[in-house]
Tab-separated table of C-alpha atoms in Angstrom:
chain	number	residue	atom	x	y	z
A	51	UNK	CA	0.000	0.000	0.000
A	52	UNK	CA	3.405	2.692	1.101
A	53	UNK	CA	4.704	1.568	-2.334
A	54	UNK	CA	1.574	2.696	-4.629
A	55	UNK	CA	0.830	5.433	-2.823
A	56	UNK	CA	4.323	6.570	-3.093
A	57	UNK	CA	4.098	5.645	-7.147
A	58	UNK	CA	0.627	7.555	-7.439
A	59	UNK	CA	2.243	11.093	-5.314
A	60	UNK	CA	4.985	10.665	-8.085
A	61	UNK	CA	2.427	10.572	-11.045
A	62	UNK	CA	0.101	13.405	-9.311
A	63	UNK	CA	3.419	15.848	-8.812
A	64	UNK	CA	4.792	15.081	-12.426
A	65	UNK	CA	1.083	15.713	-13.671
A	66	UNK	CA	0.979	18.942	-11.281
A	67	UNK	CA	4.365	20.204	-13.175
A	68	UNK	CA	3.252	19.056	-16.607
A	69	UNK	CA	-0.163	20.980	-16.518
A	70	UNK	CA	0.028	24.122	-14.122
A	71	UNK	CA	1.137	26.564	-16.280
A	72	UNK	CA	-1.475	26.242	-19.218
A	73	UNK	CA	-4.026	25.643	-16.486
A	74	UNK	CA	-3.085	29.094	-14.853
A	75	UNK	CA	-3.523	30.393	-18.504
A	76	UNK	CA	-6.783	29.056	-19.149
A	77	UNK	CA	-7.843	30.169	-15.796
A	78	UNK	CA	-6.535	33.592	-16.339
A	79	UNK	CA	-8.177	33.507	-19.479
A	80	UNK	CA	-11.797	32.757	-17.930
A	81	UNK	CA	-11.168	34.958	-14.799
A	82	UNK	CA	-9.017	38.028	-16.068
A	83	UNK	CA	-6.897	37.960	-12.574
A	84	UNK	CA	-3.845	35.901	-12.614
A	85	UNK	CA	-3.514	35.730	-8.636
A	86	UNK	CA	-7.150	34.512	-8.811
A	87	UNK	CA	-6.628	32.072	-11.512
A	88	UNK	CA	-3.344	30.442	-9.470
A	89	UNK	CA	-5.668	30.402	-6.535
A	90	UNK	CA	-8.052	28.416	-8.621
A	91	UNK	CA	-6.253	25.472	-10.459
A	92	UNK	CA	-4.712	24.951	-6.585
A	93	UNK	CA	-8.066	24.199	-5.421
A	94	UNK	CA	-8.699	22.356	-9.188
A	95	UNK	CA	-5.286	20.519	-7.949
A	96	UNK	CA	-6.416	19.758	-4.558
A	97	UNK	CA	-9.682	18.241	-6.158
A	98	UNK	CA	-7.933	15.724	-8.655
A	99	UNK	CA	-5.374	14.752	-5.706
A	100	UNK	CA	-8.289	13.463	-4.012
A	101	UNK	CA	-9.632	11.508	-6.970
A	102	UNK	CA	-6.169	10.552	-8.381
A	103	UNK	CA	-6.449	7.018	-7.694
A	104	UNK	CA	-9.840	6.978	-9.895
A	105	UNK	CA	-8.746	9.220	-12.070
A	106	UNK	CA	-5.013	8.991	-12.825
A	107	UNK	CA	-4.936	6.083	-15.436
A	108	UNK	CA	-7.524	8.014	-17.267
A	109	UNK	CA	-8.014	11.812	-18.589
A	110	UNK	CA	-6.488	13.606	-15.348
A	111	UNK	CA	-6.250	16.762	-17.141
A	112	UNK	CA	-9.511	17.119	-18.607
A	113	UNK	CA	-10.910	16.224	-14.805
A	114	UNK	CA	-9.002	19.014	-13.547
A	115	UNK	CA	-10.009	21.763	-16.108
A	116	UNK	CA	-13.724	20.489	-15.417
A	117	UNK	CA	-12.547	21.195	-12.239
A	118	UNK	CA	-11.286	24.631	-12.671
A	119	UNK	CA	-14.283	25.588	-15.389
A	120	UNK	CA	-16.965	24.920	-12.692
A	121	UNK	CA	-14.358	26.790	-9.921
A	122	UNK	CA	-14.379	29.665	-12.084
A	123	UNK	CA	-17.814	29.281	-12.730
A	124	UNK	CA	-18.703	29.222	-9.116
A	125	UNK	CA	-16.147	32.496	-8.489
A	126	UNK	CA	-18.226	34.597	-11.152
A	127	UNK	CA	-21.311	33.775	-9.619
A	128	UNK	CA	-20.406	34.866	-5.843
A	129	UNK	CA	-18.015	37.555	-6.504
A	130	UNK	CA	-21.400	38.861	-8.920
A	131	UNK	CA	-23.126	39.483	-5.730
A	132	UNK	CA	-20.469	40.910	-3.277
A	133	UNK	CA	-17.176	42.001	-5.030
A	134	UNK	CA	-16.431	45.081	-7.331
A	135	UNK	CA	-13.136	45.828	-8.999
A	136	UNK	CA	-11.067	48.966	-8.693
A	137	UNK	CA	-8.477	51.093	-10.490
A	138	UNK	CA	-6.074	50.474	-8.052
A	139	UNK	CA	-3.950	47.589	-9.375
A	140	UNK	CA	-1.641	47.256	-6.687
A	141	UNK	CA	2.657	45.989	-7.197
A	142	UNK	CA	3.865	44.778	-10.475
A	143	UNK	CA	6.353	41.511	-9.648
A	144	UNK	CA	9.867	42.060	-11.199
A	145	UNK	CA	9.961	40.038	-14.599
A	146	UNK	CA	8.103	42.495	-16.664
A	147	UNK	CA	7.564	42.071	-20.018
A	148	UNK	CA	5.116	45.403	-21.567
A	149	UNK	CA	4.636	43.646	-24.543
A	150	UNK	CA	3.344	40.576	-23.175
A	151	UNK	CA	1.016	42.353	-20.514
A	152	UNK	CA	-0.017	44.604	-23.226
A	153	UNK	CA	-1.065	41.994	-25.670
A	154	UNK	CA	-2.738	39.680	-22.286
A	155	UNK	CA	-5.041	42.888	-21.244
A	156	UNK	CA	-5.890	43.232	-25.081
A	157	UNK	CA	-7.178	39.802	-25.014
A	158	UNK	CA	-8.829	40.180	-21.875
A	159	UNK	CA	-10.523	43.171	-23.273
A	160	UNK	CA	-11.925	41.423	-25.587
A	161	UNK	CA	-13.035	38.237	-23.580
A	162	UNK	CA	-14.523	40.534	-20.888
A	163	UNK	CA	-17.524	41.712	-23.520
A	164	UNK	CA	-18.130	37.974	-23.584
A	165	UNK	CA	-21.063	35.911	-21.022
A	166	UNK	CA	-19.718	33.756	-18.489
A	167	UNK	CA	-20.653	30.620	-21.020
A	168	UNK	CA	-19.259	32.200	-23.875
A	169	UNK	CA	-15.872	33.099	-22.418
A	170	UNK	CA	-16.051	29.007	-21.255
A	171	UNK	CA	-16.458	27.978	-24.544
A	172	UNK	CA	-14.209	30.437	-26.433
A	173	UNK	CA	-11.440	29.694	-24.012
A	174	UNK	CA	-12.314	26.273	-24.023
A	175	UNK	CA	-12.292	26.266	-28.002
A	176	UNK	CA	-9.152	28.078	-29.161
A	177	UNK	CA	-7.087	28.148	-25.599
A	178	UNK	CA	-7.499	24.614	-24.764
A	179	UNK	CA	-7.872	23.114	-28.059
A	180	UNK	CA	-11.046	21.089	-27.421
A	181	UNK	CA	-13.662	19.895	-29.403
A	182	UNK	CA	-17.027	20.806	-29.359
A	183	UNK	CA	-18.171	17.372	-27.983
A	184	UNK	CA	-15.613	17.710	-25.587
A	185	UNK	CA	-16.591	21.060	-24.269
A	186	UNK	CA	-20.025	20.476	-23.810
A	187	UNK	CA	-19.175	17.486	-21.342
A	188	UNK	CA	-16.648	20.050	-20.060
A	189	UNK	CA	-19.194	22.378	-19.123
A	190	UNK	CA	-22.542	20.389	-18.877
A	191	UNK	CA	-24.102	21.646	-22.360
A	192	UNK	CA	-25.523	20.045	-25.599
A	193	UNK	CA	-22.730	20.020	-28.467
A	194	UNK	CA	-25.200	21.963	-30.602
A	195	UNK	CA	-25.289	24.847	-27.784
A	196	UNK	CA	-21.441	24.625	-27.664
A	197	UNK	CA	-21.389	24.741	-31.287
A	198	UNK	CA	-24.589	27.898	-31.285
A	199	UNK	CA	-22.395	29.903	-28.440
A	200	UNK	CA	-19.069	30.118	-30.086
A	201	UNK	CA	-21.046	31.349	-33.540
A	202	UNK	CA	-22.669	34.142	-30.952
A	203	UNK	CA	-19.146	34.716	-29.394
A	204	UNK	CA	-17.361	35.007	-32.268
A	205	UNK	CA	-19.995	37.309	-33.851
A	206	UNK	CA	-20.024	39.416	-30.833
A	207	UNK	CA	-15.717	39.708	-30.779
A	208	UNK	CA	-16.171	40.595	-34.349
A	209	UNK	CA	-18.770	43.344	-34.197
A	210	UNK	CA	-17.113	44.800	-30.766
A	211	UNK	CA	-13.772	46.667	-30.997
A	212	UNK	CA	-11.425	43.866	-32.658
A	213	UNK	CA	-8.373	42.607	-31.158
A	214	UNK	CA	-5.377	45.169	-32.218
A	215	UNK	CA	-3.575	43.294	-35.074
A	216	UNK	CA	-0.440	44.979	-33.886
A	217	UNK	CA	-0.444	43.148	-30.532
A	218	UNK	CA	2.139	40.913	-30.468
């Protein structure tokens, strides 16, 4: 029992190193605040540790972005009724890089015109690289109201003020 436990913890923290960073992405991606979003795949992390023995030989990734999705999901929904943002943005870390917060608050921009669902999916969609039948297990829906949200999304991204092509 000492022995596959100690196997599994070895398989969850080489998972845990393999995935954070595009799970902090995506997260950042659905919430707009990166301290948020790290805050979020930990607890998406702390979920799949306590399923990784049913879960590990499987899809552990796609249980932990379901994970994070609905954590995100559940975030939006509470902060809705008792949180509003400020100006005040607070200390930049050292590290830097204009261009690349430049080009991340352009996108963010743009997702933030977006519904809760259609952020999900667009993120989903072109961040993650899923399918549509694999976003709507994802996040609950039919495929053809996957498929009918990112036409609405799109649509809406195009019509709104388009991301600057210059971006880099």
């Amino acid at each position: 029992m000492g022995r596959d436990r100690s196997v599994l913890d070895v398989a969850f923290d080489e998972f845990v190193l393999g995935s954070q960073r595009r799970l902090v992405h995506l997260a950042d991606l659905l919430t707009g605040d990166r301290a948020l979003s790290e805050d979020l795949v930990q607890e998406a992390f702390v979920r799949a540790f306590a399923a990784w023995p049913r879960i590990h030989s499987g899809n552990p990734e796609a249980y932990t972005r379901r994970c994070l999705v609905n954590l995100a999901h559940d975030w939006r929904r509470k902060r809705s009724s008792r949180e509003y943002p400020t100006a005040d943005t607070g200390d930049i870390a050292g590290g830097w890089d204009p261009e690349q917060s430049i080009a991340r608050l352009a996108v963010l921009q743009q997702l933030s015109v977006l519904t809760l669902r259609e952020r999900q999916v667009i993120v989903l969609r072109y961040y993650a690289g899923l399918t549509e039948a694999q976003i709507s297990q994802e996040i609950g829906v039919a495929a053809g109201t996957v498929k009918s949200t990112a036409a609405r999304a799109l649509a809406r991204l195009r019509t709104g003020a388009a991301l600057d092509r210059e971006v880099p």
